[in-house]
mmCIF file of N, CA, C and O in Angstrom:
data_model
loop_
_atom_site.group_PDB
_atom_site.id
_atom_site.type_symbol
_atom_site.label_atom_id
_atom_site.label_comp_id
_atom_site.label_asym_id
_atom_site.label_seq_id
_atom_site.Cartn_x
_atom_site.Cartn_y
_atom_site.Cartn_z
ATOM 1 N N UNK A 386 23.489 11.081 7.537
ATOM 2 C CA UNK A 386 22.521 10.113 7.048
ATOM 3 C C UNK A 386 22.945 8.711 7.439
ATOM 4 O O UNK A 386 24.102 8.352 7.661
ATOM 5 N N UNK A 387 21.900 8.004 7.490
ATOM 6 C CA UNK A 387 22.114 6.334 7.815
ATOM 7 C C UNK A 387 22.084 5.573 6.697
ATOM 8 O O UNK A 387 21.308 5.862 5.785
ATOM 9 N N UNK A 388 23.101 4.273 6.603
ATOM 10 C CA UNK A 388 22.960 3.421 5.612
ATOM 11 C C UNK A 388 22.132 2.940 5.740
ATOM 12 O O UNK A 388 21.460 3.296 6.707
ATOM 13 N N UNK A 389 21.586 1.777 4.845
ATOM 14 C CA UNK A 389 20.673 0.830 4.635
ATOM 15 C C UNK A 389 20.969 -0.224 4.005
ATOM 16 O O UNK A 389 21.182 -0.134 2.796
ATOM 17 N N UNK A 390 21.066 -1.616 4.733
ATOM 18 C CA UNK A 390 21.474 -2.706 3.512
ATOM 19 C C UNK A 390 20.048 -3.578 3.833
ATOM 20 O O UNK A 390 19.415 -3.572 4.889
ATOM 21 N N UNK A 391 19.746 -4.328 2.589
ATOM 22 C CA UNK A 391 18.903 -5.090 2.693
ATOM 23 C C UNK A 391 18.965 -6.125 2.412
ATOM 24 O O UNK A 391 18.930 -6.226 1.185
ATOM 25 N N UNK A 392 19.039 -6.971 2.864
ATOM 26 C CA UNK A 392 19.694 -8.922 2.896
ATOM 27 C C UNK A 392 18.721 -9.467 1.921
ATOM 28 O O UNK A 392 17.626 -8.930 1.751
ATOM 29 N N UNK A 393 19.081 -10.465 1.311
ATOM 30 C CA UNK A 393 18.020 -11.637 1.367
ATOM 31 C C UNK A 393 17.239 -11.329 -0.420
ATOM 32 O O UNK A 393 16.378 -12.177 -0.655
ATOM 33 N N UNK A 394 17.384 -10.584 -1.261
ATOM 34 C CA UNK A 394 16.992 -9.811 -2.476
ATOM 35 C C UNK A 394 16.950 -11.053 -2.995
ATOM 36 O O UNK A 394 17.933 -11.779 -2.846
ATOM 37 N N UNK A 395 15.868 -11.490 -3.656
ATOM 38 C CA UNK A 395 15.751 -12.038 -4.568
ATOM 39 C C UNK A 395 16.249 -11.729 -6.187
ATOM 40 O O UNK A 395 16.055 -10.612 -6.667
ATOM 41 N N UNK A 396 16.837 -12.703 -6.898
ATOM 42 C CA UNK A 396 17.745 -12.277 -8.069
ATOM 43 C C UNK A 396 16.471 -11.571 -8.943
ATOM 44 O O UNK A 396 16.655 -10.569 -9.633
ATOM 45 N N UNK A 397 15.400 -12.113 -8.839
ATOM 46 C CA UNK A 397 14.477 -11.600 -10.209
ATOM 47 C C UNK A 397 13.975 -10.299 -9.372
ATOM 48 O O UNK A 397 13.354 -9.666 -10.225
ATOM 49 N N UNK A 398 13.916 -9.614 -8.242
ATOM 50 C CA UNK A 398 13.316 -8.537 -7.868
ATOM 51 C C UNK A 398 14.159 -7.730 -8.076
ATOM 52 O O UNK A 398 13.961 -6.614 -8.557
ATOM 53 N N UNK A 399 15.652 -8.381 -7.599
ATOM 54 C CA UNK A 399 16.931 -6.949 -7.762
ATOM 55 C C UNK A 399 16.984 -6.313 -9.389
ATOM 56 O O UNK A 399 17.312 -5.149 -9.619
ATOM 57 N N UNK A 400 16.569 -7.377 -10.534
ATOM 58 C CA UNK A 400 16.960 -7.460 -11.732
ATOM 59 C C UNK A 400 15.753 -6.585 -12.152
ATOM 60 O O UNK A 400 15.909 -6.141 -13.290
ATOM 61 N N UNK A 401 14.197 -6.081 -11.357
ATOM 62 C CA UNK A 401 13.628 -5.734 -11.754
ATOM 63 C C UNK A 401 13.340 -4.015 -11.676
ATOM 64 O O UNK A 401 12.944 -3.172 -12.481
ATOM 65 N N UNK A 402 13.806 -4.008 -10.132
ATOM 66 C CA UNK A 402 14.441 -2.942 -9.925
ATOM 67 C C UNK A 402 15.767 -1.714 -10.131
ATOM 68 O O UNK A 402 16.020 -0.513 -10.038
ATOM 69 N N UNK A 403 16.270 -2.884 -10.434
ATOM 70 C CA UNK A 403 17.635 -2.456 -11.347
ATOM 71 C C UNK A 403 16.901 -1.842 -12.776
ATOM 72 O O UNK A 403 17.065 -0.699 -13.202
ATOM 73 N N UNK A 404 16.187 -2.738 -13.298
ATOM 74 C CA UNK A 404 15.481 -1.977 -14.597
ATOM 75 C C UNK A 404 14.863 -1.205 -14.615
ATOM 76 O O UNK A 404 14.934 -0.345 -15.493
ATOM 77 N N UNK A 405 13.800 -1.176 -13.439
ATOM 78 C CA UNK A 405 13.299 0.104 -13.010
ATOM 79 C C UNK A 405 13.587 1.481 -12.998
ATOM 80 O O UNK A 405 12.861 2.449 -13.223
ATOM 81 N N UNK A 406 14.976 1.381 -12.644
ATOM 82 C CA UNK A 406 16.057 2.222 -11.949
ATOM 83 C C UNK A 406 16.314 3.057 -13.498
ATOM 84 O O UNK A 406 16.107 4.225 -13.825
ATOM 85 N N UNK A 407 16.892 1.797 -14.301
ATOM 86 C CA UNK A 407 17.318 2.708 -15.829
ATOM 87 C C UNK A 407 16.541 3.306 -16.207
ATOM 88 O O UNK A 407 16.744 4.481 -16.512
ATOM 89 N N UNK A 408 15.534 2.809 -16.309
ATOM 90 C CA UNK A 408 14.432 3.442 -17.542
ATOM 91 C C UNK A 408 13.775 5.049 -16.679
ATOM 92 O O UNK A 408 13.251 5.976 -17.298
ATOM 93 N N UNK A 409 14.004 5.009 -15.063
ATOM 94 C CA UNK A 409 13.727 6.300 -14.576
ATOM 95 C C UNK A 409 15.144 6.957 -14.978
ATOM 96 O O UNK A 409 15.074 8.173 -14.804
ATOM 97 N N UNK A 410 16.510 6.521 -15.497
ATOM 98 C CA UNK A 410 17.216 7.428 -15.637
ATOM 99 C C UNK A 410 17.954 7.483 -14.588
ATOM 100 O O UNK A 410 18.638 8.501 -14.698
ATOM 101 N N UNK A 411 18.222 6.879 -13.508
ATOM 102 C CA UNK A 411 18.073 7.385 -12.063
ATOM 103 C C UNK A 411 19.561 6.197 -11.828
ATOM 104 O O UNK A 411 19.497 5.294 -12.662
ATOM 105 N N UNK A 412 20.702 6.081 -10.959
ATOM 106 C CA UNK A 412 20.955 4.823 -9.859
ATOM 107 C C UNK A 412 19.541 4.239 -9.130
ATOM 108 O O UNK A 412 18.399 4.672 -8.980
ATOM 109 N N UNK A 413 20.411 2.781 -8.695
ATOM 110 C CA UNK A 413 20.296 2.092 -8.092
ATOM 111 C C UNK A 413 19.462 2.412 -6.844
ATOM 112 O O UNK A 413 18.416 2.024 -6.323
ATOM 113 N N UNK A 414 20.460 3.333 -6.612
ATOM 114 C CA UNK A 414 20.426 4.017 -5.439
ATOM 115 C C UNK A 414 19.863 5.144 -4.879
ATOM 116 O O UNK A 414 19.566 5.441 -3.722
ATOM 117 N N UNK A 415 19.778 5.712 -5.945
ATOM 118 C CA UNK A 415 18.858 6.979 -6.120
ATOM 119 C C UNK A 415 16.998 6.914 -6.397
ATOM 120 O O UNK A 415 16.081 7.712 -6.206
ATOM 121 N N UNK A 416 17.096 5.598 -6.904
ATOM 122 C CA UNK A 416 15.450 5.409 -7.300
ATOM 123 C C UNK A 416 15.162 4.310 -6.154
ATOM 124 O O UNK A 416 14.033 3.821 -6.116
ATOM 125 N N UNK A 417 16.162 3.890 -5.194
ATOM 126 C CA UNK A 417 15.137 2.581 -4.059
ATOM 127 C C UNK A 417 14.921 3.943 -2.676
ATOM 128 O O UNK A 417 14.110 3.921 -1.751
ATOM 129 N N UNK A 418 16.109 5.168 -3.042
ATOM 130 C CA UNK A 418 15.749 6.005 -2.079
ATOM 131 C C UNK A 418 14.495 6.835 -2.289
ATOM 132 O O UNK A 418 13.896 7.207 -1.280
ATOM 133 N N UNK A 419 13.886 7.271 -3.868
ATOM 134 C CA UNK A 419 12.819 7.980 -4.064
ATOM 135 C C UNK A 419 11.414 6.742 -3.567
ATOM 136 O O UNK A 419 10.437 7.225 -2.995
ATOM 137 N N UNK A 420 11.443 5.514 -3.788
ATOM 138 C CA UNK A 420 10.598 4.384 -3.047
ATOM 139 C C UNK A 420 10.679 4.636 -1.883
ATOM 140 O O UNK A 420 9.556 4.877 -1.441
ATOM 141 N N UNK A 421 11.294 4.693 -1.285
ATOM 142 C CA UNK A 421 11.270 5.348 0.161
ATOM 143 C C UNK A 421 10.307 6.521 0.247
ATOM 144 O O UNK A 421 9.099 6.579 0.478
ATOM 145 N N UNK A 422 11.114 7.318 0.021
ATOM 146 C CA UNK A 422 10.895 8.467 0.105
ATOM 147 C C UNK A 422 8.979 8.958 0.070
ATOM 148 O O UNK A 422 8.269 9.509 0.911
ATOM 149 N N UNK A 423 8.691 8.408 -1.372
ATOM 150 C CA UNK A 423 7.290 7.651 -1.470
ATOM 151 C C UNK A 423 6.634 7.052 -0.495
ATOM 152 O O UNK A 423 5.623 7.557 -0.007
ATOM 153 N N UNK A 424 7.015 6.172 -0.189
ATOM 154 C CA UNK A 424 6.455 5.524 0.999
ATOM 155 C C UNK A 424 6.347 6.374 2.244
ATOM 156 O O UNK A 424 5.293 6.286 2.875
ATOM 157 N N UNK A 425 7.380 7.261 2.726
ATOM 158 C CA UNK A 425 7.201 7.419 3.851
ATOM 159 C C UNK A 425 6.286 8.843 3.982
ATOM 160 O O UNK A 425 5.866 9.266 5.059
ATOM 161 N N UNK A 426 6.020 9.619 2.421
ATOM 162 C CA UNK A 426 5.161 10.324 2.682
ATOM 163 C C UNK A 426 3.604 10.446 2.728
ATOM 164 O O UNK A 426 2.931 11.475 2.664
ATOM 165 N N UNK A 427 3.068 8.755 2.894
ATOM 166 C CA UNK A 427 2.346 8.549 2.799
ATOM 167 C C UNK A 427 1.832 8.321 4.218
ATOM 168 O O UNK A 427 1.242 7.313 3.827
ATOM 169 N N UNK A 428 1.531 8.356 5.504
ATOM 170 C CA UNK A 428 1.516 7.950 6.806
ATOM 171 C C UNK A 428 0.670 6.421 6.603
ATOM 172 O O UNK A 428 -0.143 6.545 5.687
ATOM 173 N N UNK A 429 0.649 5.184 7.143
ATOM 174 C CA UNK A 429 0.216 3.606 7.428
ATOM 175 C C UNK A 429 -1.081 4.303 8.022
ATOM 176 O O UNK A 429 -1.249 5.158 8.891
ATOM 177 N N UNK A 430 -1.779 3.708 7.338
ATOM 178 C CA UNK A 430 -3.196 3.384 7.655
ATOM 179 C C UNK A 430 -3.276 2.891 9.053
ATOM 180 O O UNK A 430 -2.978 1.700 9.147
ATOM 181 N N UNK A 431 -3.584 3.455 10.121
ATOM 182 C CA UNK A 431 -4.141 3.579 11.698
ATOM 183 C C UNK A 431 -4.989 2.498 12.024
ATOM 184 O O UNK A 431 -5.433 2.182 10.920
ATOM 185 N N UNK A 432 -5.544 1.652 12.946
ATOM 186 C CA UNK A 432 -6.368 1.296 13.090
ATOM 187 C C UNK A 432 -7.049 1.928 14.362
ATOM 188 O O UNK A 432 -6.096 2.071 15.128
ATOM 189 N N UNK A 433 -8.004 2.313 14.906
ATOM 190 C CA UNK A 433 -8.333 3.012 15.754
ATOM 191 C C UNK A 433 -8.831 1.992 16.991
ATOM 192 O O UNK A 433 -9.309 0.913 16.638
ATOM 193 N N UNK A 434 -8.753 2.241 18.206
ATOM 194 C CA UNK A 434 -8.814 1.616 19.518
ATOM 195 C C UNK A 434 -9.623 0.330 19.077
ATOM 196 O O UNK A 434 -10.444 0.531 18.183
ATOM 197 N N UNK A 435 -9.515 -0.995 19.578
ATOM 198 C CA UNK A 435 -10.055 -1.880 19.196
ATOM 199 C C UNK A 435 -10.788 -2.436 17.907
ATOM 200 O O UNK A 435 -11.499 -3.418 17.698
ATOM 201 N N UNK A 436 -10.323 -1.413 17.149
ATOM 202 C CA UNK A 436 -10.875 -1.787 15.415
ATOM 203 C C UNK A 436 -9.764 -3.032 15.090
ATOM 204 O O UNK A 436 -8.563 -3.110 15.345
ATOM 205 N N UNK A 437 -10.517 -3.790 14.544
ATOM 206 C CA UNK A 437 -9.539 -5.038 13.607
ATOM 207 C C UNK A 437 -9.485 -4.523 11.956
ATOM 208 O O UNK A 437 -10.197 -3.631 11.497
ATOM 209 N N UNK A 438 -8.472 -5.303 11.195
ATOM 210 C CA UNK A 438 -8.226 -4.993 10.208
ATOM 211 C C UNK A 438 -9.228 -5.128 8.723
ATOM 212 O O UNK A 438 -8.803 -4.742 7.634
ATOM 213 N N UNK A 439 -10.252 -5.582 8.861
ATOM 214 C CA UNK A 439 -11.211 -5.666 8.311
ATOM 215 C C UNK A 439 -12.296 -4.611 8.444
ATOM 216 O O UNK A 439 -12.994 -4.175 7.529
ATOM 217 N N UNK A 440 -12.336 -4.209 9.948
ATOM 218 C CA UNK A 440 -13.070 -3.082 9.950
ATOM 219 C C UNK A 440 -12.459 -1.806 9.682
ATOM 220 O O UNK A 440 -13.071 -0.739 9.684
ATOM 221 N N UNK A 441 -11.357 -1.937 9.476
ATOM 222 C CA UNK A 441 -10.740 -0.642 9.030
ATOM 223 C C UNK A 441 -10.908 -0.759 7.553
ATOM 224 O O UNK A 441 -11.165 0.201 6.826
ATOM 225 N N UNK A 442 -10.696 -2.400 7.013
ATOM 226 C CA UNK A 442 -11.023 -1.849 5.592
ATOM 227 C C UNK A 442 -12.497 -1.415 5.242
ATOM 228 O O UNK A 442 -12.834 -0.995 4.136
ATOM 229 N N UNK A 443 -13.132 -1.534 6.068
ATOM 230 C CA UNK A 443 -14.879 -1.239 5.732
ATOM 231 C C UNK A 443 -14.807 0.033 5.594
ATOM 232 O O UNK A 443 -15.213 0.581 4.569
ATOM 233 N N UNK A 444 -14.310 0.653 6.545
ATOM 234 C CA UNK A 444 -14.376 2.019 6.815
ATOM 235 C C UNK A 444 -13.296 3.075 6.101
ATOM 236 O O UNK A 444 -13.277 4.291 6.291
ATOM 237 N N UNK A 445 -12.385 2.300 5.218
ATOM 238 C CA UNK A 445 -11.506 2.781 4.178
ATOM 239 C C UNK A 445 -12.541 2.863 3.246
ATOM 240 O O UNK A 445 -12.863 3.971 2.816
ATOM 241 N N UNK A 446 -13.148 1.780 2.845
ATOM 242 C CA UNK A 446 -13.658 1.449 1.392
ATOM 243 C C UNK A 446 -15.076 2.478 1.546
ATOM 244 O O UNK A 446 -15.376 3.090 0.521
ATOM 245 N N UNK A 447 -15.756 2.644 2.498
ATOM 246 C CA UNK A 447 -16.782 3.237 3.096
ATOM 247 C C UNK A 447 -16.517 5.046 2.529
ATOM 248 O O UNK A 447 -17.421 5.593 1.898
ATOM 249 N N UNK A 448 -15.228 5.793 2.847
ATOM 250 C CA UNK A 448 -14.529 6.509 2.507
ATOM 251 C C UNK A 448 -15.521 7.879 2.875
ATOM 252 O O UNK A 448 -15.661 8.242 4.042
ATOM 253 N N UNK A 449 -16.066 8.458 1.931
ATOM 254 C CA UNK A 449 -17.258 9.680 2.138
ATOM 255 C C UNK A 449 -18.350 9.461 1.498
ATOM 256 O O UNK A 449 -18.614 8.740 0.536
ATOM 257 N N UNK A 450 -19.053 10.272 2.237
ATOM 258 C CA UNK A 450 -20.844 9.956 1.867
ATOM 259 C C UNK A 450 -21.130 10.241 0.525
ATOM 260 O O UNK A 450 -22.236 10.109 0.002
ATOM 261 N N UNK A 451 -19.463 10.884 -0.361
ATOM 262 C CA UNK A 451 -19.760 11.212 -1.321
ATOM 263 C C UNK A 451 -19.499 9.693 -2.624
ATOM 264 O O UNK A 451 -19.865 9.754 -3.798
ATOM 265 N N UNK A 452 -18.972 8.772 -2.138
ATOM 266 C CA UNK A 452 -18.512 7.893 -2.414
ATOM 267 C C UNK A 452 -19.805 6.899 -3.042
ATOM 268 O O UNK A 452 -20.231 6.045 -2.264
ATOM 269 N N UNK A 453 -20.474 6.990 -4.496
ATOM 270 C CA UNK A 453 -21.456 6.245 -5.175
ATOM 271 C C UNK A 453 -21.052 4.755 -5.066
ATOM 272 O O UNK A 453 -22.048 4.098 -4.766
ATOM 273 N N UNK A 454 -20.191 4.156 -5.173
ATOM 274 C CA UNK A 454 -20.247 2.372 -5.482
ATOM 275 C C UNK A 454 -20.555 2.107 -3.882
ATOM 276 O O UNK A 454 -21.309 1.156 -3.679
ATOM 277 N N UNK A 455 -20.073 2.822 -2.703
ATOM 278 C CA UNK A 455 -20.319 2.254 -1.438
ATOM 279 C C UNK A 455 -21.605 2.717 -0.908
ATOM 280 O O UNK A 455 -22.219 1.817 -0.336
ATOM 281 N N UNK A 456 -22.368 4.195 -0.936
ATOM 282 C CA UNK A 456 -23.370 4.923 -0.779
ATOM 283 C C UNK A 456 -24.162 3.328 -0.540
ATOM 284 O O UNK A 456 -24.191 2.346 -1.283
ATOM 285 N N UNK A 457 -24.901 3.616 1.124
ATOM 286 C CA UNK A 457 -25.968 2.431 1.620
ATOM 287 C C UNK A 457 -25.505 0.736 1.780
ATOM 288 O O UNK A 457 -26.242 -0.105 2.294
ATOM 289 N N UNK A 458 -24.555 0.539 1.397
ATOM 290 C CA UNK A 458 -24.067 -0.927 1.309
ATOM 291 C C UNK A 458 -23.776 -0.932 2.736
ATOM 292 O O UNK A 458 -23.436 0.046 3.402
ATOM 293 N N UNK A 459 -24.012 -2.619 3.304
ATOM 294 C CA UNK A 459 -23.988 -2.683 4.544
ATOM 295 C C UNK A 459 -22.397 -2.870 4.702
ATOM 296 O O UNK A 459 -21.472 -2.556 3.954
ATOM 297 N N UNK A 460 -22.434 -3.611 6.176
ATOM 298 C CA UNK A 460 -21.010 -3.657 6.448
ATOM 299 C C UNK A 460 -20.890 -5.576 5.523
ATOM 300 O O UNK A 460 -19.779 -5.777 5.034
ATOM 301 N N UNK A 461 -21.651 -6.446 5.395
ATOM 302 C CA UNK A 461 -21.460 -7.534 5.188
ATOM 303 C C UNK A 461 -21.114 -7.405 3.529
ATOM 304 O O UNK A 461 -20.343 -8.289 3.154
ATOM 305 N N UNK A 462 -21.452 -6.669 2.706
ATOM 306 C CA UNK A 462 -21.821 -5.954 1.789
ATOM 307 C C UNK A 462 -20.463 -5.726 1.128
ATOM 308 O O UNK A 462 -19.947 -6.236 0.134
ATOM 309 N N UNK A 463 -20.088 -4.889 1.910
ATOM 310 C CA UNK A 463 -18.366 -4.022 1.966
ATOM 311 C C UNK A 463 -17.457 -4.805 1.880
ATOM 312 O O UNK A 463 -16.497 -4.716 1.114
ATOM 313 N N UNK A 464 -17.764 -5.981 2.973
ATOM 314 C CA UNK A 464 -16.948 -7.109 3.119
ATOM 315 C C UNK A 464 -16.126 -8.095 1.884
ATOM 316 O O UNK A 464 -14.979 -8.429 1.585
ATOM 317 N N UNK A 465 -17.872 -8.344 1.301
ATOM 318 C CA UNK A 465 -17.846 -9.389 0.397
ATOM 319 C C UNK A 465 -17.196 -8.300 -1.059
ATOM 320 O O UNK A 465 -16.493 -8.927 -1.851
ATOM 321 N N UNK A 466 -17.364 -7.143 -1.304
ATOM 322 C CA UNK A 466 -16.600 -6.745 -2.205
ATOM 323 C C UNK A 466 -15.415 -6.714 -2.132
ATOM 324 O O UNK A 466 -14.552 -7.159 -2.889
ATOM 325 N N UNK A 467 -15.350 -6.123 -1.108
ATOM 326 C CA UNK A 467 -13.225 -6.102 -0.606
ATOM 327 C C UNK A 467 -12.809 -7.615 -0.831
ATOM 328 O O UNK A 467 -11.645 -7.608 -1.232
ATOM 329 N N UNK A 468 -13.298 -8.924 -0.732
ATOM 330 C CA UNK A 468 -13.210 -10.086 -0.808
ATOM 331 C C UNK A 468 -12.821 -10.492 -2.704
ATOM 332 O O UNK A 468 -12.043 -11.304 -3.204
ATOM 333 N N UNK A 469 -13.551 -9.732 -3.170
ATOM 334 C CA UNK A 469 -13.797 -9.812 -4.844
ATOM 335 C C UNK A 469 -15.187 -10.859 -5.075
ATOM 336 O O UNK A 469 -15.325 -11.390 -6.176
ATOM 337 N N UNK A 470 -15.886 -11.036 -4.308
ATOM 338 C CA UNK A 470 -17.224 -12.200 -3.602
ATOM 339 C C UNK A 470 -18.013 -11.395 -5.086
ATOM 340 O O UNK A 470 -19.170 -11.676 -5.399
#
């Protein structure tokens, strides 16, 4: 396995995570590796050949036809919600 150090921690994030850490019961070390771990079983959202990041969120938020709050809303529509507009 590979180490990992991470520079630069802010005192109130380490202090929050550190608390984090107790109350799961867990190290330090053991709960920034399950955050990981989390994270990486999630795959990053793609953007597909010339899509920008806005149109990917359209088409996130867009999701399936089964999807009632988006069902018919345009793309300007989509926009201004993802915005909080």
């Amino acid at each position: 396995m590979t180490a990992l150090t991470i520079r630069d921690v802010p005192d109130d994030i380490l202090v929050a995570v550190k608390v984090h850490a107790a109350q799961a019961g867990k190290s330090l070390q053991a709960y920034t590796l399950d955050l990981l771990a989390r994270d990486a079983a999630h795959p990053a959202p793609v953007l597909r050949a010339g899509e920008t990041r806005g149109q990917r969120a359209v088409r996130r938020a867009r999701g399936t036809a089964n999807n009632p709050e988006t069902r018919g809303m345009s793309t300007d529509e989509l926009m201004e919600l993802l915005r909080g507009e």
